[in-house]
Tab-separated table of C-alpha atoms in Angstrom:
chain	number	residue	atom	x	y	z
A	1	MET	CA	179.095	132.073	-22.586
A	2	ALA	CA	182.332	130.952	-20.926
A	3	SER	CA	182.846	127.268	-20.393
A	4	SER	CA	183.155	127.590	-16.659
A	5	VAL	CA	181.680	129.588	-13.865
A	6	SER	CA	183.165	131.034	-10.735
A	7	PRO	CA	181.537	130.583	-7.360
A	8	SER	CA	180.582	134.221	-7.514
A	9	ALA	CA	178.101	133.328	-10.191
A	10	ALA	CA	176.280	130.994	-7.865
A	11	ALA	CA	173.637	132.359	-5.577
A	12	PRO	CA	173.952	131.497	-1.891
A	13	ASN	CA	170.516	129.920	-1.813
A	14	GLY	CA	171.263	127.421	-4.523
A	15	SER	CA	169.720	129.421	-7.338
A	16	VAL	CA	171.313	131.161	-10.294
A	17	THR	CA	172.142	134.805	-9.984
A	18	GLU	CA	171.950	137.489	-12.605
A	19	LYS	CA	175.446	136.661	-13.860
A	20	GLY	CA	174.320	133.181	-14.817
A	21	ALA	CA	175.890	129.881	-14.025
A	22	GLY	CA	176.019	127.584	-16.952
A	23	ALA	CA	178.091	126.345	-19.787
A	24	GLY	CA	177.602	125.091	-23.263
A	25	THR	CA	174.361	126.447	-24.638
A	26	ALA	CA	173.422	129.630	-22.833
A	27	PRO	CA	169.899	129.836	-21.485
A	28	PRO	CA	167.667	132.222	-23.375
A	29	ALA	CA	167.562	135.694	-21.934
A	30	ALA	CA	164.576	136.140	-19.693
A	31	ALA	CA	162.131	138.785	-20.689
A	32	PRO	CA	162.014	141.707	-18.280
A	33	PRO	CA	159.077	141.363	-15.903
A	34	SER	CA	156.080	143.482	-16.771
A	35	SER	CA	155.095	146.282	-14.437
A	36	THR	CA	151.775	144.520	-13.855
A	37	GLY	CA	153.527	141.307	-12.857
A	38	MET	CA	155.827	143.178	-10.504
A	39	ILE	CA	152.890	144.982	-8.876
A	40	LEU	CA	151.057	141.691	-8.364
A	41	LYS	CA	154.127	140.153	-6.746
A	42	VAL	CA	154.568	143.073	-4.355
A	43	LEU	CA	150.861	143.056	-3.475
A	44	ALA	CA	150.980	139.315	-2.718
A	45	ILE	CA	154.015	139.812	-0.466
A	46	LEU	CA	152.381	142.710	1.379
A	47	LEU	CA	149.104	140.801	1.755
A	48	VAL	CA	150.818	137.815	3.387
A	49	THR	CA	152.902	140.051	5.636
A	50	VAL	CA	149.961	142.116	6.854
A	51	ALA	CA	147.643	139.120	7.253
A	52	VAL	CA	150.075	137.314	9.556
A	53	TRP	CA	150.986	140.568	11.336
A	54	LEU	CA	147.341	141.033	12.364
A	55	ILE	CA	146.964	137.553	13.915
A	56	PRO	CA	146.671	137.921	17.720
A	57	PRO	CA	149.681	136.302	19.412
A	58	PRO	CA	148.803	132.793	20.667
A	59	GLU	CA	149.512	131.747	24.228
A	60	GLY	CA	153.231	131.481	24.860
A	61	VAL	CA	154.175	133.763	21.966
A	62	ASP	CA	155.679	137.208	22.567
A	63	PRO	CA	153.458	140.125	21.406
A	64	ARG	CA	156.038	140.883	18.711
A	65	GLY	CA	156.042	137.260	17.576
A	66	MET	CA	153.355	137.457	14.910
A	67	HIS	CA	154.822	140.716	13.615
A	68	MET	CA	158.154	138.954	13.152
A	69	ALA	CA	156.380	135.956	11.591
A	70	GLY	CA	154.640	138.253	9.092
A	71	ILE	CA	157.865	139.957	8.036
A	72	PHE	CA	159.679	136.632	7.867
A	73	LEU	CA	157.025	134.935	5.724
A	74	GLY	CA	156.818	138.001	3.504
A	75	THR	CA	160.590	137.808	3.022
A	76	ILE	CA	160.434	134.080	2.191
A	77	LEU	CA	157.616	134.717	-0.322
A	78	ALA	CA	159.715	137.465	-1.881
A	79	LEU	CA	162.597	134.991	-2.217
A	80	ILE	CA	160.259	132.706	-4.154
A	81	LEU	CA	158.676	135.405	-6.326
A	82	GLN	CA	161.959	137.327	-6.762
A	83	PRO	CA	160.775	140.906	-7.298
A	84	LEU	CA	164.383	141.792	-6.404
A	85	PRO	CA	167.642	139.810	-6.193
A	86	THR	CA	168.077	137.579	-3.151
A	87	ALA	CA	170.342	139.798	-1.063
A	88	SER	CA	168.207	142.848	-1.848
A	89	VAL	CA	165.089	141.021	-0.638
A	90	ALA	CA	166.835	140.145	2.621
A	91	LEU	CA	167.885	143.749	3.251
A	92	VAL	CA	164.361	145.036	2.576
A	93	GLY	CA	162.982	142.533	5.081
A	94	LEU	CA	165.599	143.561	7.641
A	95	ALA	CA	164.760	147.230	7.156
A	96	ALA	CA	161.056	146.475	7.720
A	97	ALA	CA	161.827	144.552	10.905
A	98	MET	CA	163.964	147.373	12.317
A	99	ILE	CA	161.776	150.358	11.404
A	100	THR	CA	158.672	148.713	12.891
A	101	GLY	CA	160.444	147.914	16.155
A	102	THR	CA	160.034	144.188	15.607
A	103	MET	CA	163.803	143.775	15.857
A	104	ASP	CA	165.988	146.086	17.901
A	105	PRO	CA	168.774	147.420	15.613
A	106	GLY	CA	171.404	147.293	18.348
A	107	LYS	CA	170.601	144.000	20.035
A	108	GLU	CA	168.617	141.765	17.667
A	109	ALA	CA	168.625	142.777	13.998
A	110	LEU	CA	172.314	142.191	13.228
A	111	THR	CA	173.020	139.146	15.385
A	112	GLY	CA	172.947	136.825	12.363
A	113	PHE	CA	176.069	138.490	10.969
A	114	GLY	CA	178.010	137.216	13.957
A	115	ASN	CA	176.899	133.621	13.515
A	116	SER	CA	179.762	131.190	12.922
A	117	ALA	CA	177.677	129.007	10.570
A	118	VAL	CA	177.245	131.953	8.214
A	119	TRP	CA	180.967	132.642	8.157
A	120	LEU	CA	181.742	128.946	7.621
A	121	ILE	CA	179.746	129.123	4.394
A	122	VAL	CA	181.458	132.346	3.318
A	123	ALA	CA	184.924	130.905	3.966
A	124	ALA	CA	184.082	127.742	2.056
A	125	PHE	CA	183.035	129.828	-0.952
A	126	PHE	CA	186.551	131.267	-1.035
A	127	ILE	CA	188.083	127.787	-0.754
A	128	ALA	CA	185.926	126.672	-3.685
A	129	ASP	CA	187.450	129.538	-5.691
A	130	GLY	CA	190.759	127.723	-5.450
A	131	PHE	CA	189.457	124.668	-7.300
A	132	LEU	CA	188.154	126.764	-10.169
A	133	LEU	CA	190.905	129.358	-10.446
A	134	THR	CA	193.728	126.798	-10.356
A	135	GLY	CA	191.940	124.379	-12.688
A	136	LEU	CA	192.272	121.514	-10.200
A	137	GLY	CA	188.561	120.699	-10.323
A	138	ARG	CA	188.595	120.368	-14.110
A	139	ARG	CA	191.747	118.233	-14.002
A	140	ILE	CA	190.097	115.820	-11.549
A	141	ALA	CA	187.023	115.506	-13.783
A	142	LEU	CA	189.081	114.859	-16.921
A	143	TRP	CA	191.170	112.246	-15.137
A	144	PHE	CA	188.058	110.284	-14.226
A	145	VAL	CA	186.841	110.490	-17.818
A	146	THR	CA	190.087	108.844	-18.943
A	147	LYS	CA	189.435	105.947	-16.554
A	148	LEU	CA	185.660	105.533	-16.759
A	149	GLY	CA	184.576	107.257	-19.951
A	150	LYS	CA	184.151	104.392	-22.451
A	151	SER	CA	180.377	104.310	-21.954
A	152	SER	CA	177.618	106.754	-21.088
A	153	LEU	CA	177.255	105.031	-17.706
A	154	GLY	CA	180.984	105.256	-17.102
A	155	LEU	CA	180.987	108.960	-17.961
A	156	SER	CA	178.180	109.474	-15.483
A	157	TYR	CA	180.094	107.672	-12.744
A	158	GLY	CA	183.192	109.726	-13.523
A	159	MET	CA	181.287	112.956	-13.061
A	160	ALA	CA	179.689	111.563	-9.898
A	161	VAL	CA	183.074	110.818	-8.323
A	162	THR	CA	184.316	114.266	-9.339
A	163	ASP	CA	181.322	115.880	-7.643
A	164	LEU	CA	181.902	113.751	-4.543
A	165	ILE	CA	185.556	114.779	-4.264
A	166	LEU	CA	184.794	118.475	-4.629
A	167	ALA	CA	181.699	118.478	-2.414
A	168	PRO	CA	183.256	118.819	1.075
A	169	ALA	CA	184.876	122.149	0.226
A	170	THR	CA	182.327	123.570	-2.224
A	171	PRO	CA	179.206	124.899	-0.468
A	172	SER	CA	177.902	126.348	-3.713
A	173	ASN	CA	176.394	123.279	-5.338
A	174	THR	CA	175.702	125.523	-8.332
A	175	ALA	CA	179.387	126.383	-8.721
A	176	ARG	CA	180.303	122.716	-8.366
A	177	ALA	CA	177.797	121.552	-10.950
A	178	GLY	CA	177.943	124.565	-13.255
A	179	GLY	CA	181.636	125.382	-12.981
A	180	VAL	CA	183.245	121.944	-13.126
A	181	VAL	CA	180.882	119.101	-14.011
A	182	PHE	CA	178.433	120.536	-16.535
A	183	PRO	CA	180.967	122.184	-18.883
A	184	ILE	CA	182.641	118.794	-19.335
A	185	ILE	CA	179.292	117.036	-19.769
A	186	SER	CA	178.237	119.573	-22.391
A	187	SER	CA	181.517	119.175	-24.274
A	188	LEU	CA	181.352	115.377	-24.207
A	189	ALA	CA	177.744	115.374	-25.396
A	190	ARG	CA	178.447	117.704	-28.316
A	191	VAL	CA	181.463	115.708	-29.420
A	192	GLN	CA	179.142	112.700	-29.609
A	193	GLY	CA	176.650	114.650	-31.714
A	194	SER	CA	174.190	115.332	-28.908
A	195	THR	CA	172.934	118.925	-28.823
A	196	PRO	CA	169.748	120.491	-27.416
A	197	ASP	CA	168.534	121.352	-30.918
A	198	THR	CA	166.192	118.390	-31.505
A	199	PRO	CA	164.604	115.728	-29.256
A	200	GLU	CA	166.547	112.988	-31.019
A	201	SER	CA	169.853	114.804	-30.603
A	202	ARG	CA	169.478	115.763	-26.946
A	203	ARG	CA	168.275	112.265	-25.951
A	204	ARG	CA	171.315	110.736	-27.671
A	205	LEU	CA	173.536	111.473	-24.638
A	206	GLY	CA	173.288	115.021	-23.283
A	207	ALA	CA	169.887	114.704	-21.604
A	208	TYR	CA	170.903	111.593	-19.669
A	209	LEU	CA	174.255	112.977	-18.517
A	210	SER	CA	172.761	116.354	-17.584
A	211	MET	CA	169.814	115.018	-15.607
A	212	THR	CA	171.965	112.409	-13.867
A	213	ALA	CA	174.447	115.122	-12.845
A	214	VAL	CA	171.624	117.060	-11.142
A	215	GLN	CA	170.411	114.014	-9.206
A	216	VAL	CA	173.976	113.088	-8.232
A	217	ASN	CA	174.556	116.636	-7.031
A	218	THR	CA	171.639	116.355	-4.610
A	219	ILE	CA	173.306	113.280	-3.103
A	220	THR	CA	176.810	114.730	-2.757
A	221	SER	CA	175.279	117.894	-1.268
A	222	ALA	CA	173.570	115.781	1.397
A	223	MET	CA	176.765	113.960	2.367
A	224	PHE	CA	178.750	116.784	3.971
A	225	LEU	CA	177.954	119.707	6.208
A	226	THR	CA	179.957	121.996	3.916
A	227	ALA	CA	178.635	120.649	0.586
A	228	MET	CA	175.616	122.957	0.309
A	229	ALA	CA	175.185	126.430	1.702
A	230	GLY	CA	172.027	125.607	3.659
A	231	ASN	CA	173.506	122.673	5.601
A	232	PRO	CA	175.327	124.705	8.266
A	233	LEU	CA	172.080	126.595	8.818
A	234	ALA	CA	170.265	123.322	9.449
A	235	ALA	CA	172.963	122.426	11.992
A	236	LYS	CA	172.562	125.834	13.588
A	237	PHE	CA	168.783	125.480	13.869
A	238	ALA	CA	169.263	121.978	15.286
A	239	ALA	CA	171.625	123.409	17.914
A	240	ASP	CA	168.991	125.997	18.808
A	241	ASN	CA	166.748	123.027	19.598
A	242	GLY	CA	169.388	121.330	21.714
A	243	VAL	CA	170.735	118.930	19.058
A	244	GLN	CA	174.454	119.201	18.321
A	245	ILE	CA	175.634	118.202	14.835
A	246	THR	CA	179.327	118.321	13.941
A	247	TRP	CA	180.984	118.052	10.545
A	248	GLY	CA	182.105	114.550	11.442
A	249	SER	CA	178.761	113.307	12.761
A	250	TRP	CA	176.952	114.574	9.648
A	251	ALA	CA	179.482	112.907	7.319
A	252	LEU	CA	179.475	109.656	9.313
A	253	ALA	CA	175.679	109.381	9.203
A	254	ALA	CA	175.525	110.202	5.482
A	255	ILE	CA	178.507	108.270	4.152
A	256	VAL	CA	176.874	104.834	3.764
A	257	PRO	CA	173.501	105.859	2.263
A	258	GLY	CA	175.303	108.511	0.216
A	259	LEU	CA	177.762	106.068	-1.349
A	260	VAL	CA	174.997	103.556	-2.031
A	261	ALA	CA	172.876	106.277	-3.653
A	262	LEU	CA	175.840	107.409	-5.775
A	263	ALA	CA	176.402	103.821	-6.890
A	264	VAL	CA	172.741	103.302	-7.768
A	265	MET	CA	171.595	106.639	-9.225
A	266	PRO	CA	173.550	106.702	-12.550
A	267	TRP	CA	172.433	103.123	-13.243
A	268	ALA	CA	168.845	103.883	-12.188
A	269	MET	CA	168.797	106.860	-14.548
A	270	THR	CA	169.670	104.545	-17.459
A	271	LYS	CA	166.307	102.894	-16.761
A	272	ILE	CA	164.333	106.057	-15.965
A	273	TYR	CA	165.838	108.300	-18.663
A	274	PRO	CA	168.043	106.120	-20.904
A	275	PRO	CA	170.467	107.584	-23.446
A	276	GLU	CA	170.372	106.299	-27.006
A	277	LEU	CA	174.175	106.218	-27.107
A	278	THR	CA	175.601	103.738	-24.606
A	279	LYS	CA	179.205	103.438	-25.838
A	280	THR	CA	181.624	106.409	-25.982
A	281	PRO	CA	185.001	104.891	-26.903
A	282	ASP	CA	186.491	108.221	-27.999
A	283	ALA	CA	185.845	110.089	-24.738
A	284	PRO	CA	188.881	108.836	-22.749
A	285	GLY	CA	191.229	109.768	-25.590
A	286	ARG	CA	189.838	113.265	-25.879
A	287	ALA	CA	190.138	113.724	-22.108
A	288	ARG	CA	193.768	112.572	-22.235
A	289	GLU	CA	194.438	115.118	-24.977
A	290	GLN	CA	193.023	117.916	-22.827
A	291	LEU	CA	195.062	116.760	-19.823
A	292	HIS	CA	198.173	116.692	-21.999
A	293	GLN	CA	197.449	120.234	-23.167
A	294	ALA	CA	197.043	121.309	-19.541
A	295	GLY	CA	200.480	119.938	-18.691
A	296	PRO	CA	201.664	118.815	-15.239
A	297	MET	CA	199.979	120.086	-12.103
A	298	SER	CA	200.834	123.706	-11.446
A	299	ARG	CA	202.141	125.045	-8.155
A	300	GLY	CA	198.682	126.415	-7.412
A	301	GLU	CA	197.013	123.053	-8.044
A	302	VAL	CA	199.488	121.263	-5.755
A	303	ILE	CA	198.935	123.767	-2.957
A	304	MET	CA	195.177	123.619	-3.454
A	305	ALA	CA	195.192	119.821	-3.269
A	306	GLY	CA	197.332	119.827	-0.119
A	307	THR	CA	195.163	122.462	1.537
A	308	PHE	CA	192.018	120.520	0.675
A	309	VAL	CA	193.351	117.281	2.195
A	310	ALA	CA	194.442	119.124	5.334
A	311	LEU	CA	191.019	120.743	5.679
A	312	LEU	CA	189.270	117.386	5.347
A	313	LEU	CA	191.462	115.863	8.048
A	314	MET	CA	190.850	118.756	10.420
A	315	TRP	CA	187.092	118.715	9.786
A	316	VAL	CA	186.885	114.951	10.306
A	317	LEU	CA	189.001	115.063	13.488
A	318	GLY	CA	187.519	118.326	14.712
A	319	SER	CA	185.601	116.807	17.615
A	320	LEU	CA	188.657	114.869	18.793
A	321	LEU	CA	191.066	117.799	18.458
A	322	ASP	CA	188.546	120.408	19.651
A	323	LEU	CA	188.763	122.297	16.348
A	324	ASN	CA	185.886	124.560	15.346
A	325	ALA	CA	184.755	123.959	11.746
A	326	THR	CA	184.599	127.682	10.977
A	327	ALA	CA	188.092	128.233	12.389
A	328	VAL	CA	189.398	125.380	10.219
A	329	ALA	CA	187.819	126.908	7.119
A	330	PHE	CA	189.486	130.258	7.796
A	331	VAL	CA	192.834	128.520	8.280
A	332	GLY	CA	192.347	127.116	4.784
A	333	VAL	CA	191.555	130.561	3.378
A	334	ALA	CA	194.609	131.994	5.137
A	335	ALA	CA	196.847	129.281	3.683
A	336	LEU	CA	195.602	130.017	0.168
A	337	LEU	CA	196.178	133.742	0.679
A	338	VAL	CA	199.681	133.326	2.118
A	339	THR	CA	200.684	131.069	-0.777
A	340	LYS	CA	198.996	133.476	-3.237
A	341	VAL	CA	196.775	130.780	-4.684
A	342	LEU	CA	194.046	133.277	-3.835
A	343	THR	CA	194.343	137.039	-3.646
A	344	TRP	CA	192.148	139.581	-1.951
A	345	LYS	CA	191.107	140.707	-5.421
A	346	ASP	CA	189.786	137.200	-6.115
A	347	MET	CA	187.892	137.198	-2.828
A	348	ALA	CA	186.502	140.675	-3.343
A	349	ALA	CA	185.201	139.631	-6.763
A	350	ASN	CA	183.364	136.613	-5.332
A	351	GLY	CA	179.905	138.130	-5.325
A	352	GLY	CA	178.337	134.829	-4.272
A	353	ALA	CA	180.260	134.839	-0.994
A	354	TRP	CA	179.331	138.403	-0.065
A	355	SER	CA	175.738	137.914	-1.160
A	356	THR	CA	175.728	134.840	1.073
A	357	LEU	CA	176.887	136.906	4.026
A	358	VAL	CA	174.058	139.401	3.580
A	359	PHE	CA	171.346	136.863	2.756
A	360	PHE	CA	172.186	134.357	5.475
A	361	GLY	CA	173.093	136.975	8.052
A	362	VAL	CA	169.620	138.507	7.764
A	363	LEU	CA	167.634	135.265	7.609
A	364	VAL	CA	169.539	133.564	10.423
A	365	GLY	CA	168.907	136.612	12.586
A	366	MET	CA	165.193	136.541	11.730
A	367	ALA	CA	164.852	132.805	12.328
A	368	THR	CA	166.693	133.057	15.649
A	369	HIS	CA	164.432	135.907	16.710
A	370	LEU	CA	161.334	133.878	15.807
A	371	ASN	CA	162.604	131.112	18.055
A	372	GLU	CA	163.276	133.512	20.902
A	373	LEU	CA	159.775	134.985	20.591
A	374	GLY	CA	158.190	131.528	20.881
A	375	VAL	CA	156.810	131.344	17.347
A	376	ILE	CA	158.749	128.234	16.273
A	377	ASP	CA	157.683	126.288	19.375
A	378	TRP	CA	154.045	127.259	18.807
A	379	ILE	CA	154.073	126.195	15.140
A	380	GLY	CA	155.938	123.004	16.007
A	381	ARG	CA	153.362	122.103	18.641
A	382	SER	CA	150.579	122.785	16.148
A	383	VAL	CA	152.166	120.583	13.486
A	384	SER	CA	152.949	117.791	15.943
A	385	GLY	CA	149.317	117.911	17.066
A	386	ALA	CA	148.309	116.911	13.540
A	387	VAL	CA	150.232	113.640	13.899
A	388	GLY	CA	149.630	113.216	17.605
A	389	GLY	CA	148.822	109.715	18.771
A	390	LEU	CA	150.724	108.022	15.947
A	391	PRO	CA	153.847	105.923	16.554
A	392	TRP	CA	156.857	108.192	16.209
A	393	TYR	CA	158.163	106.455	13.098
A	394	VAL	CA	154.806	106.865	11.340
A	395	ALA	CA	154.574	110.502	12.404
A	396	PHE	CA	158.139	111.127	11.248
A	397	ALA	CA	157.537	109.416	7.886
A	398	LEU	CA	154.527	111.655	7.238
A	399	LEU	CA	156.408	114.792	8.261
A	400	ALA	CA	159.426	113.811	6.147
A	401	LEU	CA	157.313	113.203	3.034
A	402	VAL	CA	155.549	116.542	3.448
A	403	TYR	CA	158.893	118.289	4.003
A	404	PHE	CA	160.312	116.622	0.878
A	405	TYR	CA	157.515	117.292	-1.590
A	406	VAL	CA	156.494	120.720	-0.367
A	407	HIS	CA	159.708	121.762	-2.109
A	408	TYR	CA	157.672	121.976	-5.302
A	409	LEU	CA	156.635	125.350	-3.864
A	410	PHE	CA	160.231	126.567	-3.383
A	411	ALA	CA	162.884	127.707	-5.840
A	412	SER	CA	165.713	127.369	-3.323
A	413	ASN	CA	166.978	124.690	-0.952
A	414	THR	CA	168.046	127.257	1.579
A	415	ALA	CA	164.785	129.216	1.536
A	416	GLN	CA	162.902	126.093	2.581
A	417	ILE	CA	165.478	125.191	5.219
A	418	VAL	CA	165.211	128.638	6.766
A	419	ALA	CA	161.424	128.668	6.578
A	420	MET	CA	160.593	125.102	7.642
A	421	TYR	CA	163.504	123.099	9.073
A	422	ALA	CA	163.135	124.190	12.700
A	423	VAL	CA	159.352	123.797	12.584
A	424	PHE	CA	159.468	120.232	11.264
A	425	LEU	CA	162.304	119.260	13.607
A	426	THR	CA	160.353	120.580	16.597
A	427	ALA	CA	157.224	118.723	15.469
A	428	ALA	CA	159.090	115.449	14.907
A	429	VAL	CA	160.810	115.568	18.290
A	430	ALA	CA	157.507	116.409	19.983
A	431	ALA	CA	156.010	113.316	18.319
A	432	GLY	CA	158.737	111.172	19.905
A	433	THR	CA	161.313	110.971	17.100
A	434	PRO	CA	164.903	110.650	18.423
A	435	PRO	CA	166.304	114.207	18.127
A	436	VAL	CA	169.644	113.428	16.443
A	437	PHE	CA	167.991	111.109	13.932
A	438	ALA	CA	165.338	113.715	13.070
A	439	ALA	CA	167.834	116.583	12.803
A	440	LEU	CA	170.125	114.696	10.435
A	441	ALA	CA	167.301	113.230	8.347
A	442	PHE	CA	165.727	116.627	7.719
A	443	GLY	CA	169.218	117.927	6.957
A	444	PHE	CA	169.686	115.273	4.278
A	445	ILE	CA	166.230	115.902	2.804
A	446	GLY	CA	167.097	119.593	2.504
A	447	ASN	CA	169.457	118.559	-0.302
A	448	LEU	CA	167.775	115.532	-1.846
A	449	PHE	CA	164.729	117.458	-3.044
A	450	GLY	CA	166.904	119.720	-5.211
A	451	GLY	CA	166.252	117.700	-8.373
A	452	LEU	CA	162.452	117.567	-8.234
A	453	ALA	CA	161.791	120.347	-10.739
A	454	HIS	CA	163.755	122.539	-13.114
A	455	TYR	CA	163.577	125.409	-10.619
A	456	SER	CA	164.270	123.404	-7.440
A	457	SER	CA	167.965	124.300	-7.087
A	458	GLY	CA	170.845	126.104	-8.745
A	459	PRO	CA	172.220	123.018	-10.549
A	460	ALA	CA	168.717	122.319	-11.859
A	461	GLY	CA	168.584	125.840	-13.251
A	462	VAL	CA	171.951	125.407	-14.979
A	463	VAL	CA	170.909	122.198	-16.709
A	464	TYR	CA	167.432	123.406	-17.601
A	465	GLY	CA	168.920	126.531	-19.142
A	466	SER	CA	171.057	124.383	-21.440
A	467	GLY	CA	167.937	123.052	-23.155
A	468	TYR	CA	168.750	119.354	-22.796
A	469	VAL	CA	165.788	118.525	-20.524
A	470	PRO	CA	162.360	120.070	-21.246
A	471	THR	CA	159.917	120.859	-18.432
A	472	LYS	CA	157.505	117.947	-18.961
A	473	GLU	CA	160.285	115.371	-18.934
A	474	TRP	CA	161.921	117.001	-15.930
A	475	PHE	CA	158.856	116.657	-13.693
A	476	ARG	CA	158.483	112.976	-14.560
A	477	VAL	CA	162.147	112.059	-14.251
A	478	GLY	CA	162.707	114.245	-11.176
A	479	PHE	CA	159.835	112.576	-9.325
A	480	LEU	CA	160.994	109.041	-10.192
A	481	ALA	CA	164.571	109.871	-9.171
A	482	SER	CA	163.265	111.251	-5.869
A	483	LEU	CA	161.638	107.880	-5.161
A	484	VAL	CA	164.997	106.165	-5.697
A	485	ASN	CA	166.643	108.522	-3.208
A	486	ILE	CA	163.852	108.165	-0.667
A	487	VAL	CA	164.048	104.361	-0.732
A	488	ILE	CA	167.842	104.290	-0.387
A	489	TRP	CA	168.113	106.935	2.306
A	490	THR	CA	165.196	105.447	4.248
A	491	VAL	CA	166.238	101.781	4.114
A	492	VAL	CA	170.031	101.992	3.998
A	493	GLY	CA	170.300	105.305	5.845
A	494	GLY	CA	167.826	104.261	8.533
A	495	ALA	CA	169.630	100.954	9.123
A	496	TRP	CA	173.048	102.658	9.208
A	497	MET	CA	171.883	105.286	11.690
A	498	LYS	CA	170.449	102.455	13.825
A	499	VAL	CA	173.894	100.836	13.839
A	500	LEU	CA	175.360	104.198	14.908
A	501	GLY	CA	172.881	104.350	17.788
A	502	MET	CA	171.089	107.465	16.518
A	503	TRP	CA	167.660	105.944	17.067
């Protein structure tokens, strides 16, 4: 398999598409699903859909509400069970909603395709192409290896800083991890004699670096609105509930706990999942050799770097200059097209971006329709009733923990965000939680749970497919790492958001 991956190989929901998204050792080819297994999956999806469809609409819910809820839940279950690829599942769900009259084709069914949050994600996928096609992302990673790569901990910090730099303009966390970070990790591990072939070999270095990269990726994804494809959707659902989140406000709230978590996590992983090799004196020299072979920065890399800095400035100052984040992203795409860093052929080949448009366009439309029909408010009231009477901070803590660990049931960050974010936000606010605090906290959690299991996110799938981290070890290490993140983001993040006046 190639040593890098384009964003088109990364699924919009944070999972790996059919093209694959890994480097180094290719994951073993999955056996085709049996016809019996496929039939059972379809029957389960139909059973859930019909069961919810037949529930009489509660008070305050439109008569079509439970029909929409049934189709929506059936679609989410199909995203988990994957009888078809992600975009195909979304289109089947949309077809069911239209043909049954649950969504009007002219007024309701296609509204998600006009949502600016969806197009922000699509535009950012194209911007991410620039890092990979020009080689700028790889150059940044190698440079940090030359400075920090004399130890396994230093290598881990180098990859962490690389991920952090790329995160604001790379909404495919799978492309970021699989296309830039993991190929270098795999190469470094193999040079040091660490392969997935035996437990002793993989634990020498590769397992530590790989698992740390996944946990770091969850943190960098949580730090910026444009660092993971589901984040703009969380902001959109928050806006539907009257809570406005901008690129700048998200980054400001996340910057302190995010930086602390990035400083702590690689070190914490040396205690949770220590490598046998702690010194790597040859790594900086090898990285310098590769940089020398690459030569000076190309015209495309220079333009990409300048465009990236300009985008960051416009996103950060967007609220002051009255600049829409989606408009800024398209200005970046236009600049890359005009300078021919990107071509329309490159954009047309980015299957991840177009799959994102279909997948998110459908699910955003469905989720918006559920809100309009009163279903989200009803579920939110029901959930908040379960924690009614508790102090808001206790109620929020319980809701946040449930929201975090229920991700064991999901194989996609975005699928859970679409299915549960609005419900939990509504419940938390109803319990008395300050709205901005709740909206941002659930937004952060929507990324931090991506390292829980080997199927929890796209980067997890890339690393698991390499063979460095077996399932049993992953569940143990993923859970312990999640505790580290929860403590940091609760204590440091909560205190920082208090300073900012968010609660």
